[in-house]
Amino acid sequence: MLHLNRKNKSKLPEISTASLPDIVFILLFFFMTVTVMKNNRLLVENTLPNADEIEKLDKRDRVIEIIVGRPTKQYTSIVGVESKIQLNGKFAHVDEIGSYVLAEIAKMPEHLRSVAIISLKIDKTVNMGIVSDIKEELRKVNALKVNYTTFEGDAFNNLQ
Amino acid sequence: MSKNRELPEVNAGSMADIAFLLLIFFLVTTTIETDSGLNRMLPSTSEASTIKEKNLLRVSLNSNNELLVENELLDIKDLRTKTIAFLDNGGITKGKNHCDYCKGDRNITSSDSPQKAIVSLSNTRRANYGMYVAVQNELVGAYNDLRNREAKRLYNSTYTELMSLYNDSKQLNKEKIVLKEKIEIVRSLFPLKLSEAEINTK
């Protein structure tokens, strides 16, 4: 009887939670360093087309983005409704693409410069005229690696 | 008296809660985004080539968003089979350019060999970008289908499987070299010759 009582009373030692803040802080620092706050506010409508024969663009350090689309509602009164190019959070003219791409490439570390990829994020309703102009500008500055950035999906959905 | 008294220690019990709150905030805001799309090489400005008309498949988009292949209207759903037939033709029956793995019609008026065959894509300024991407997708799809077939025959796994294995970060360097070799061989059987430059024919 006495023996049984003793057994009931002996409890498991409590797990120390003193190191919990440290663990949480480590996790916190990890996420703080990994997080990239998106500073690129979209000024244009940007619904990408669909495609299924796609390759992933996972090495972000060598990607230069060019965004094209119709201006969003709040900007139509200022810049009109024609398709516009957005570079780095600003509206830009086609002529500015060459110098922008060269400047971005110059910012990269040397070993990445030759493998820089231009990611073309173009709205699916845009006409090819402006796209051809952009490609012509890119050819002039010899930035030939491009990626037509798309959503994953059936390409026939682009035809409406 | 009061100067000698020590300051009371700050209670650090709520530290974990604060850190948790911050952690949850960063967890929620983090989006590890990966874009994907169709990789293409633009032609360089100096590029000007002259090739035979029969080795060229002219694909174009007119201003009414219609697809023209060799100046004839075509439904985009048939573009892939048409391109495969063109690339896989293997018109030369003898000599070093003979394509022994081609399974096409061996039509002498179509392409000589996959190495010679070039798909030329052109468009008017009024064409729609969505349509353009769909056409690009089908053309790349045609090449991928043929590469898959050859990879299946040579290595018993498709080209896309080889590519995803190669891009897997868990893969060892030694195996990567082997995979790279296989990929290069399959690519050389059906090299991606998709041009958007002006092409002269003789």
JSON list of N, CA and C in Angstrom, two decimals, chain B residues 41-107:
[
{"chain": "B", "resi": 41, "resn": "MET", "atom": "N", "xyz": [16.50, 32.32, -76.43]},
{"chain": "B", "resi": 41, "resn": "MET", "atom": "CA", "xyz": [17.65, 33.15, -76.78]},
{"chain": "B", "resi": 41, "resn": "MET", "atom": "C", "xyz": [17.22, 34.05, -77.92]},
{"chain": "B", "resi": 42, "resn": "LEU", "atom": "N", "xyz": [17.45, 35.35, -77.78]},
{"chain": "B", "resi": 42, "resn": "LEU", "atom": "CA", "xyz": [17.17, 36.26, -78.88]},
{"chain": "B", "resi": 42, "resn": "LEU", "atom": "C", "xyz": [18.31, 36.14, -79.89]},
{"chain": "B", "resi": 43, "resn": "PRO", "atom": "N", "xyz": [18.01, 36.37, -81.17]},
{"chain": "B", "resi": 43, "resn": "PRO", "atom": "CA", "xyz": [19.11, 36.34, -82.15]},
{"chain": "B", "resi": 43, "resn": "PRO", "atom": "C", "xyz": [19.97, 37.59, -81.97]},
{"chain": "B", "resi": 44, "resn": "SER", "atom": "N", "xyz": [21.29, 37.43, -82.13]},
{"chain": "B", "resi": 44, "resn": "SER", "atom": "CA", "xyz": [22.15, 38.61, -82.00]},
{"chain": "B", "resi": 44, "resn": "SER", "atom": "C", "xyz": [22.03, 39.45, -83.26]},
{"chain": "B", "resi": 45, "resn": "THR", "atom": "N", "xyz": [22.36, 40.72, -83.16]},
{"chain": "B", "resi": 45, "resn": "THR", "atom": "CA", "xyz": [22.11, 41.64, -84.27]},
{"chain": "B", "resi": 45, "resn": "THR", "atom": "C", "xyz": [22.92, 41.31, -85.51]},
{"chain": "B", "resi": 46, "resn": "SER", "atom": "N", "xyz": [24.08, 40.69, -85.30]},
{"chain": "B", "resi": 46, "resn": "SER", "atom": "CA", "xyz": [24.96, 40.44, -86.44]},
{"chain": "B", "resi": 46, "resn": "SER", "atom": "C", "xyz": [24.51, 39.21, -87.25]},
{"chain": "B", "resi": 47, "resn": "GLU", "atom": "N", "xyz": [23.60, 38.45, -86.66]},
{"chain": "B", "resi": 47, "resn": "GLU", "atom": "CA", "xyz": [23.22, 37.19, -87.27]},
{"chain": "B", "resi": 47, "resn": "GLU", "atom": "C", "xyz": [22.47, 37.39, -88.60]},
{"chain": "B", "resi": 48, "resn": "ALA", "atom": "N", "xyz": [23.01, 36.85, -89.64]},
{"chain": "B", "resi": 48, "resn": "ALA", "atom": "CA", "xyz": [22.32, 36.85, -90.92]},
{"chain": "B", "resi": 48, "resn": "ALA", "atom": "C", "xyz": [22.73, 35.58, -91.64]},
{"chain": "B", "resi": 49, "resn": "SER", "atom": "N", "xyz": [21.77, 34.69, -91.84]},
{"chain": "B", "resi": 49, "resn": "SER", "atom": "CA", "xyz": [22.13, 33.41, -92.42]},
{"chain": "B", "resi": 49, "resn": "SER", "atom": "C", "xyz": [21.32, 33.16, -93.69]},
{"chain": "B", "resi": 50, "resn": "THR", "atom": "N", "xyz": [21.86, 32.34, -94.52]},
{"chain": "B", "resi": 50, "resn": "THR", "atom": "CA", "xyz": [21.16, 31.95, -95.73]},
{"chain": "B", "resi": 50, "resn": "THR", "atom": "C", "xyz": [20.98, 30.45, -95.72]},
{"chain": "B", "resi": 51, "resn": "ILE", "atom": "N", "xyz": [19.74, 30.02, -95.81]},
{"chain": "B", "resi": 51, "resn": "ILE", "atom": "CA", "xyz": [19.49, 28.58, -95.78]},
{"chain": "B", "resi": 51, "resn": "ILE", "atom": "C", "xyz": [18.51, 28.21, -96.88]},
{"chain": "B", "resi": 52, "resn": "LYS", "atom": "N", "xyz": [18.40, 26.90, -97.09]},
{"chain": "B", "resi": 52, "resn": "LYS", "atom": "CA", "xyz": [17.48, 26.42, -98.13]},
{"chain": "B", "resi": 52, "resn": "LYS", "atom": "C", "xyz": [16.04, 26.57, -97.68]},
{"chain": "B", "resi": 53, "resn": "GLU", "atom": "N", "xyz": [15.18, 26.88, -98.63]},
{"chain": "B", "resi": 53, "resn": "GLU", "atom": "CA", "xyz": [13.76, 27.08, -98.32]},
{"chain": "B", "resi": 53, "resn": "GLU", "atom": "C", "xyz": [13.14, 25.84, -97.69]},
{"chain": "B", "resi": 54, "resn": "LYS", "atom": "N", "xyz": [13.54, 24.66, -98.15]},
{"chain": "B", "resi": 54, "resn": "LYS", "atom": "CA", "xyz": [12.88, 23.45, -97.66]},
{"chain": "B", "resi": 54, "resn": "LYS", "atom": "C", "xyz": [13.25, 23.14, -96.20]},
{"chain": "B", "resi": 55, "resn": "ASN", "atom": "N", "xyz": [14.37, 23.73, -95.73]},
{"chain": "B", "resi": 55, "resn": "ASN", "atom": "CA", "xyz": [14.75, 23.52, -94.33]},
{"chain": "B", "resi": 55, "resn": "ASN", "atom": "C", "xyz": [14.11, 24.52, -93.38]},
{"chain": "B", "resi": 56, "resn": "LEU", "atom": "N", "xyz": [13.18, 25.29, -93.91]},
{"chain": "B", "resi": 56, "resn": "LEU", "atom": "CA", "xyz": [12.61, 26.36, -93.11]},
{"chain": "B", "resi": 56, "resn": "LEU", "atom": "C", "xyz": [11.10, 26.17, -92.96]},
{"chain": "B", "resi": 57, "resn": "LEU", "atom": "N", "xyz": [10.64, 26.24, -91.73]},
{"chain": "B", "resi": 57, "resn": "LEU", "atom": "CA", "xyz": [9.20, 26.22, -91.47]},
{"chain": "B", "resi": 57, "resn": "LEU", "atom": "C", "xyz": [8.80, 27.62, -91.03]},
{"chain": "B", "resi": 58, "resn": "ARG", "atom": "N", "xyz": [8.02, 28.26, -91.86]},
{"chain": "B", "resi": 58, "resn": "ARG", "atom": "CA", "xyz": [7.63, 29.64, -91.55]},
{"chain": "B", "resi": 58, "resn": "ARG", "atom": "C", "xyz": [6.34, 29.65, -90.75]},
{"chain": "B", "resi": 59, "resn": "VAL", "atom": "N", "xyz": [6.45, 30.12, -89.52]},
{"chain": "B", "resi": 59, "resn": "VAL", "atom": "CA", "xyz": [5.27, 30.25, -88.67]},
{"chain": "B", "resi": 59, "resn": "VAL", "atom": "C", "xyz": [5.07, 31.74, -88.43]},
{"chain": "B", "resi": 60, "resn": "SER", "atom": "N", "xyz": [3.86, 32.23, -88.67]},
{"chain": "B", "resi": 60, "resn": "SER", "atom": "CA", "xyz": [3.66, 33.66, -88.43]},
{"chain": "B", "resi": 60, "resn": "SER", "atom": "C", "xyz": [2.27, 33.94, -87.87]},
{"chain": "B", "resi": 61, "resn": "LEU", "atom": "N", "xyz": [2.18, 35.06, -87.21]},
{"chain": "B", "resi": 61, "resn": "LEU", "atom": "CA", "xyz": [0.90, 35.51, -86.64]},
{"chain": "B", "resi": 61, "resn": "LEU", "atom": "C", "xyz": [0.50, 36.78, -87.37]},
{"chain": "B", "resi": 62, "resn": "ASN", "atom": "N", "xyz": [-0.72, 36.81, -87.91]},
{"chain": "B", "resi": 62, "resn": "ASN", "atom": "CA", "xyz": [-1.13, 38.04, -88.59]},
{"chain": "B", "resi": 62, "resn": "ASN", "atom": "C", "xyz": [-1.90, 38.94, -87.63]},
{"chain": "B", "resi": 63, "resn": "SER", "atom": "N", "xyz": [-2.31, 40.09, -88.13]},
{"chain": "B", "resi": 63, "resn": "SER", "atom": "CA", "xyz": [-2.90, 41.09, -87.22]},
{"chain": "B", "resi": 63, "resn": "SER", "atom": "C", "xyz": [-4.29, 40.68, -86.73]},
{"chain": "B", "resi": 64, "resn": "ASN", "atom": "N", "xyz": [-4.91, 39.68, -87.36]},
{"chain": "B", "resi": 64, "resn": "ASN", "atom": "CA", "xyz": [-6.19, 39.18, -86.84]},
{"chain": "B", "resi": 64, "resn": "ASN", "atom": "C", "xyz": [-6.00, 38.06, -85.84]},
{"chain": "B", "resi": 65, "resn": "ASN", "atom": "N", "xyz": [-4.74, 37.91, -85.38]},
{"chain": "B", "resi": 65, "resn": "ASN", "atom": "CA", "xyz": [-4.43, 36.87, -84.41]},
{"chain": "B", "resi": 65, "resn": "ASN", "atom": "C", "xyz": [-4.60, 35.47, -84.95]},
{"chain": "B", "resi": 66, "resn": "GLU", "atom": "N", "xyz": [-4.39, 35.32, -86.26]},
{"chain": "B", "resi": 66, "resn": "GLU", "atom": "CA", "xyz": [-4.52, 34.00, -86.87]},
{"chain": "B", "resi": 66, "resn": "GLU", "atom": "C", "xyz": [-3.14, 33.43, -87.11]},
{"chain": "B", "resi": 67, "resn": "LEU", "atom": "N", "xyz": [-3.05, 32.12, -87.01]},
{"chain": "B", "resi": 67, "resn": "LEU", "atom": "CA", "xyz": [-1.78, 31.43, -87.17]},
{"chain": "B", "resi": 67, "resn": "LEU", "atom": "C", "xyz": [-1.60, 31.00, -88.62]},
{"chain": "B", "resi": 68, "resn": "LEU", "atom": "N", "xyz": [-0.46, 31.37, -89.21]},
{"chain": "B", "resi": 68, "resn": "LEU", "atom": "CA", "xyz": [-0.16, 30.97, -90.57]},
{"chain": "B", "resi": 68, "resn": "LEU", "atom": "C", "xyz": [1.10, 30.12, -90.56]},
{"chain": "B", "resi": 69, "resn": "VAL", "atom": "N", "xyz": [1.01, 28.91, -91.15]},
{"chain": "B", "resi": 69, "resn": "VAL", "atom": "CA", "xyz": [2.19, 28.08, -91.31]},
{"chain": "B", "resi": 69, "resn": "VAL", "atom": "C", "xyz": [2.41, 27.91, -92.80]},
{"chain": "B", "resi": 70, "resn": "GLU", "atom": "N", "xyz": [3.58, 28.32, -93.26]},
{"chain": "B", "resi": 70, "resn": "GLU", "atom": "CA", "xyz": [3.89, 28.33, -94.70]},
{"chain": "B", "resi": 70, "resn": "GLU", "atom": "C", "xyz": [2.78, 29.06, -95.47]},
{"chain": "B", "resi": 71, "resn": "ASN", "atom": "N", "xyz": [2.35, 30.19, -94.93]},
{"chain": "B", "resi": 71, "resn": "ASN", "atom": "CA", "xyz": [1.34, 31.05, -95.54]},
{"chain": "B", "resi": 71, "resn": "ASN", "atom": "C", "xyz": [-0.04, 30.41, -95.66]},
{"chain": "B", "resi": 72, "resn": "GLU", "atom": "N", "xyz": [-0.29, 29.35, -94.92]},
{"chain": "B", "resi": 72, "resn": "GLU", "atom": "CA", "xyz": [-1.63, 28.77, -94.91]},
{"chain": "B", "resi": 72, "resn": "GLU", "atom": "C", "xyz": [-2.17, 28.81, -93.49]},
{"chain": "B", "resi": 73, "resn": "LEU", "atom": "N", "xyz": [-3.47, 29.08, -93.40]},
{"chain": "B", "resi": 73, "resn": "LEU", "atom": "CA", "xyz": [-4.10, 29.12, -92.08]},
{"chain": "B", "resi": 73, "resn": "LEU", "atom": "C", "xyz": [-4.05, 27.75, -91.41]},
{"chain": "B", "resi": 74, "resn": "LEU", "atom": "N", "xyz": [-3.78, 27.74, -90.11]},
{"chain": "B", "resi": 74, "resn": "LEU", "atom": "CA", "xyz": [-3.72, 26.48, -89.39]},
{"chain": "B", "resi": 74, "resn": "LEU", "atom": "C", "xyz": [-4.29, 26.69, -88.00]},
{"chain": "B", "resi": 75, "resn": "ASP", "atom": "N", "xyz": [-5.01, 25.71, -87.50]},
{"chain": "B", "resi": 75, "resn": "ASP", "atom": "CA", "xyz": [-5.48, 25.77, -86.13]},
{"chain": "B", "resi": 75, "resn": "ASP", "atom": "C", "xyz": [-4.29, 25.51, -85.21]},
{"chain": "B", "resi": 76, "resn": "ILE", "atom": "N", "xyz": [-4.24, 26.27, -84.11]},
{"chain": "B", "resi": 76, "resn": "ILE", "atom": "CA", "xyz": [-3.06, 26.15, -83.23]},
{"chain": "B", "resi": 76, "resn": "ILE", "atom": "C", "xyz": [-2.95, 24.75, -82.62]},
{"chain": "B", "resi": 77, "resn": "LYS", "atom": "N", "xyz": [-4.07, 24.04, -82.52]},
{"chain": "B", "resi": 77, "resn": "LYS", "atom": "CA", "xyz": [-4.03, 22.69, -81.94]},
{"chain": "B", "resi": 77, "resn": "LYS", "atom": "C", "xyz": [-3.26, 21.72, -82.84]},
{"chain": "B", "resi": 78, "resn": "ASP", "atom": "N", "xyz": [-3.15, 22.06, -84.15]},
{"chain": "B", "resi": 78, "resn": "ASP", "atom": "CA", "xyz": [-2.44, 21.18, -85.08]},
{"chain": "B", "resi": 78, "resn": "ASP", "atom": "C", "xyz": [-0.99, 21.58, -85.26]},
{"chain": "B", "resi": 79, "resn": "LEU", "atom": "N", "xyz": [-0.59, 22.67, -84.61]},
{"chain": "B", "resi": 79, "resn": "LEU", "atom": "CA", "xyz": [0.76, 23.20, -84.83]},
{"chain": "B", "resi": 79, "resn": "LEU", "atom": "C", "xyz": [1.83, 22.22, -84.35]},
{"chain": "B", "resi": 80, "resn": "ARG", "atom": "N", "xyz": [1.57, 21.56, -83.23]},
{"chain": "B", "resi": 80, "resn": "ARG", "atom": "CA", "xyz": [2.58, 20.66, -82.67]},
{"chain": "B", "resi": 80, "resn": "ARG", "atom": "C", "xyz": [2.86, 19.49, -83.62]},
{"chain": "B", "resi": 81, "resn": "THR", "atom": "N", "xyz": [1.80, 18.85, -84.11]},
{"chain": "B", "resi": 81, "resn": "THR", "atom": "CA", "xyz": [2.00, 17.70, -85.00]},
{"chain": "B", "resi": 81, "resn": "THR", "atom": "C", "xyz": [2.67, 18.14, -86.29]},
{"chain": "B", "resi": 82, "resn": "LYS", "atom": "N", "xyz": [2.28, 19.32, -86.79]},
{"chain": "B", "resi": 82, "resn": "LYS", "atom": "CA", "xyz": [2.87, 19.85, -88.03]},
{"chain": "B", "resi": 82, "resn": "LYS", "atom": "C", "xyz": [4.38, 20.09, -87.83]},
{"chain": "B", "resi": 83, "resn": "THR", "atom": "N", "xyz": [4.75, 20.67, -86.69]},
{"chain": "B", "resi": 83, "resn": "THR", "atom": "CA", "xyz": [6.15, 20.95, -86.42]},
{"chain": "B", "resi": 83, "resn": "THR", "atom": "C", "xyz": [6.94, 19.66, -86.24]},
{"chain": "B", "resi": 84, "resn": "ILE", "atom": "N", "xyz": [6.34, 18.70, -85.55]},
{"chain": "B", "resi": 84, "resn": "ILE", "atom": "CA", "xyz": [7.03, 17.42, -85.35]},
{"chain": "B", "resi": 84, "resn": "ILE", "atom": "C", "xyz": [7.29, 16.75, -86.69]},
{"chain": "B", "resi": 85, "resn": "ALA", "atom": "N", "xyz": [6.27, 16.78, -87.57]},
{"chain": "B", "resi": 85, "resn": "ALA", "atom": "CA", "xyz": [6.42, 16.17, -88.88]},
{"chain": "B", "resi": 85, "resn": "ALA", "atom": "C", "xyz": [7.56, 16.83, -89.66]},
{"chain": "B", "resi": 86, "resn": "PHE", "atom": "N", "xyz": [7.65, 18.16, -89.52]},
{"chain": "B", "resi": 86, "resn": "PHE", "atom": "CA", "xyz": [8.70, 18.90, -90.24]},
{"chain": "B", "resi": 86, "resn": "PHE", "atom": "C", "xyz": [10.09, 18.56, -89.69]},
{"chain": "B", "resi": 87, "resn": "LEU", "atom": "N", "xyz": [10.24, 18.56, -88.37]},
{"chain": "B", "resi": 87, "resn": "LEU", "atom": "CA", "xyz": [11.55, 18.33, -87.75]},
{"chain": "B", "resi": 87, "resn": "LEU", "atom": "C", "xyz": [12.01, 16.90, -87.92]},
{"chain": "B", "resi": 88, "resn": "ASP", "atom": "N", "xyz": [11.06, 15.98, -87.87]},
{"chain": "B", "resi": 88, "resn": "ASP", "atom": "CA", "xyz": [11.37, 14.55, -87.84]},
{"chain": "B", "resi": 88, "resn": "ASP", "atom": "C", "xyz": [11.45, 13.97, -89.25]},
{"chain": "B", "resi": 89, "resn": "ASN", "atom": "N", "xyz": [11.40, 14.83, -90.26]},
{"chain": "B", "resi": 89, "resn": "ASN", "atom": "CA", "xyz": [11.29, 14.35, -91.63]},
{"chain": "B", "resi": 89, "resn": "ASN", "atom": "C", "xyz": [12.52, 13.56, -92.08]},
{"chain": "B", "resi": 90, "resn": "GLY", "atom": "N", "xyz": [13.72, 14.16, -91.94]},
{"chain": "B", "resi": 90, "resn": "GLY", "atom": "CA", "xyz": [14.93, 13.46, -92.36]},
{"chain": "B", "resi": 90, "resn": "GLY", "atom": "C", "xyz": [14.97, 13.17, -93.84]},
{"chain": "B", "resi": 91, "resn": "GLY", "atom": "N", "xyz": [14.93, 14.19, -94.69]},
{"chain": "B", "resi": 91, "resn": "GLY", "atom": "CA", "xyz": [14.83, 14.04, -96.14]},
{"chain": "B", "resi": 91, "resn": "GLY", "atom": "C", "xyz": [16.03, 13.41, -96.80]},
{"chain": "B", "resi": 92, "resn": "ILE", "atom": "N", "xyz": [17.22, 13.60, -96.24]},
{"chain": "B", "resi": 92, "resn": "ILE", "atom": "CA", "xyz": [18.43, 13.03, -96.86]},
{"chain": "B", "resi": 92, "resn": "ILE", "atom": "C", "xyz": [18.50, 11.55, -96.52]},
{"chain": "B", "resi": 93, "resn": "THR", "atom": "N", "xyz": [18.64, 10.72, -97.56]},
{"chain": "B", "resi": 93, "resn": "THR", "atom": "CA", "xyz": [18.63, 9.27, -97.31]},
{"chain": "B", "resi": 93, "resn": "THR", "atom": "C", "xyz": [20.03, 8.69, -97.24]},
{"chain": "B", "resi": 94, "resn": "LYS", "atom": "N", "xyz": [21.02, 9.40, -97.77]},
{"chain": "B", "resi": 94, "resn": "LYS", "atom": "CA", "xyz": [22.39, 8.87, -97.73]},
{"chain": "B", "resi": 94, "resn": "LYS", "atom": "C", "xyz": [23.35, 9.94, -97.22]},
{"chain": "B", "resi": 95, "resn": "GLY", "atom": "N", "xyz": [24.58, 9.54, -96.94]},
{"chain": "B", "resi": 95, "resn": "GLY", "atom": "CA", "xyz": [25.62, 10.50, -96.58]},
{"chain": "B", "resi": 95, "resn": "GLY", "atom": "C", "xyz": [25.68, 10.79, -95.09]},
{"chain": "B", "resi": 96, "resn": "LYS", "atom": "N", "xyz": [26.56, 11.72, -94.71]},
{"chain": "B", "resi": 96, "resn": "LYS", "atom": "CA", "xyz": [26.81, 11.95, -93.29]},
{"chain": "B", "resi": 96, "resn": "LYS", "atom": "C", "xyz": [25.67, 12.71, -92.61]},
{"chain": "B", "resi": 97, "resn": "ASN", "atom": "N", "xyz": [24.86, 13.40, -93.39]},
{"chain": "B", "resi": 97, "resn": "ASN", "atom": "CA", "xyz": [23.75, 14.11, -92.79]},
{"chain": "B", "resi": 97, "resn": "ASN", "atom": "C", "xyz": [22.49, 13.26, -92.64]},
{"chain": "B", "resi": 98, "resn": "HIS", "atom": "N", "xyz": [22.61, 11.97, -93.06]},
{"chain": "B", "resi": 98, "resn": "HIS", "atom": "CA", "xyz": [21.45, 11.08, -92.95]},
{"chain": "B", "resi": 98, "resn": "HIS", "atom": "C", "xyz": [21.03, 10.93, -91.49]},
{"chain": "B", "resi": 99, "resn": "CYS", "atom": "N", "xyz": [19.72, 11.06, -91.26]},
{"chain": "B", "resi": 99, "resn": "CYS", "atom": "CA", "xyz": [19.19, 11.00, -89.90]},
{"chain": "B", "resi": 99, "resn": "CYS", "atom": "C", "xyz": [18.60, 9.61, -89.68]},
{"chain": "B", "resi": 100, "resn": "ASP", "atom": "N", "xyz": [19.36, 8.72, -89.00]},
{"chain": "B", "resi": 100, "resn": "ASP", "atom": "CA", "xyz": [18.90, 7.33, -88.89]},
{"chain": "B", "resi": 100, "resn": "ASP", "atom": "C", "xyz": [17.85, 7.13, -87.79]},
{"chain": "B", "resi": 101, "resn": "TYR", "atom": "N", "xyz": [17.70, 8.13, -86.91]},
{"chain": "B", "resi": 101, "resn": "TYR", "atom": "CA", "xyz": [16.70, 7.96, -85.84]},
{"chain": "B", "resi": 101, "resn": "TYR", "atom": "C", "xyz": [15.38, 8.66, -86.17]},
{"chain": "B", "resi": 102, "resn": "CYS", "atom": "N", "xyz": [15.35, 9.36, -87.32]},
{"chain": "B", "resi": 102, "resn": "CYS", "atom": "CA", "xyz": [14.12, 10.06, -87.67]},
{"chain": "B", "resi": 102, "resn": "CYS", "atom": "C", "xyz": [13.03, 9.07, -88.06]},
{"chain": "B", "resi": 103, "resn": "LYS", "atom": "N", "xyz": [11.79, 9.38, -87.69]},
{"chain": "B", "resi": 103, "resn": "LYS", "atom": "CA", "xyz": [10.69, 8.48, -88.02]},
{"chain": "B", "resi": 103, "resn": "LYS", "atom": "C", "xyz": [9.67, 9.16, -88.92]},
{"chain": "B", "resi": 104, "resn": "GLY", "atom": "N", "xyz": [10.11, 10.22, -89.60]},
{"chain": "B", "resi": 104, "resn": "GLY", "atom": "CA", "xyz": [9.19, 10.99, -90.43]},
{"chain": "B", "resi": 104, "resn": "GLY", "atom": "C", "xyz": [8.95, 10.38, -91.79]},
{"chain": "B", "resi": 105, "resn": "ASP", "atom": "N", "xyz": [8.38, 11.18, -92.69]},
{"chain": "B", "resi": 105, "resn": "ASP", "atom": "CA", "xyz": [7.97, 10.70, -94.01]},
{"chain": "B", "resi": 105, "resn": "ASP", "atom": "C", "xyz": [9.11, 10.60, -95.01]},
{"chain": "B", "resi": 106, "resn": "ARG", "atom": "N", "xyz": [10.29, 11.12, -94.69]},
{"chain": "B", "resi": 106, "resn": "ARG", "atom": "CA", "xyz": [11.42, 11.15, -95.63]},
{"chain": "B", "resi": 106, "resn": "ARG", "atom": "C", "xyz": [11.04, 11.86, -96.92]},
{"chain": "B", "resi": 107, "resn": "ASN", "atom": "N", "xyz": [10.29, 12.93, -96.77]},
{"chain": "B", "resi": 107, "resn": "ASN", "atom": "CA", "xyz": [9.84, 13.69, -97.92]},
{"chain": "B", "resi": 107, "resn": "ASN", "atom": "C", "xyz": [10.98, 14.59, -98.38]}
]
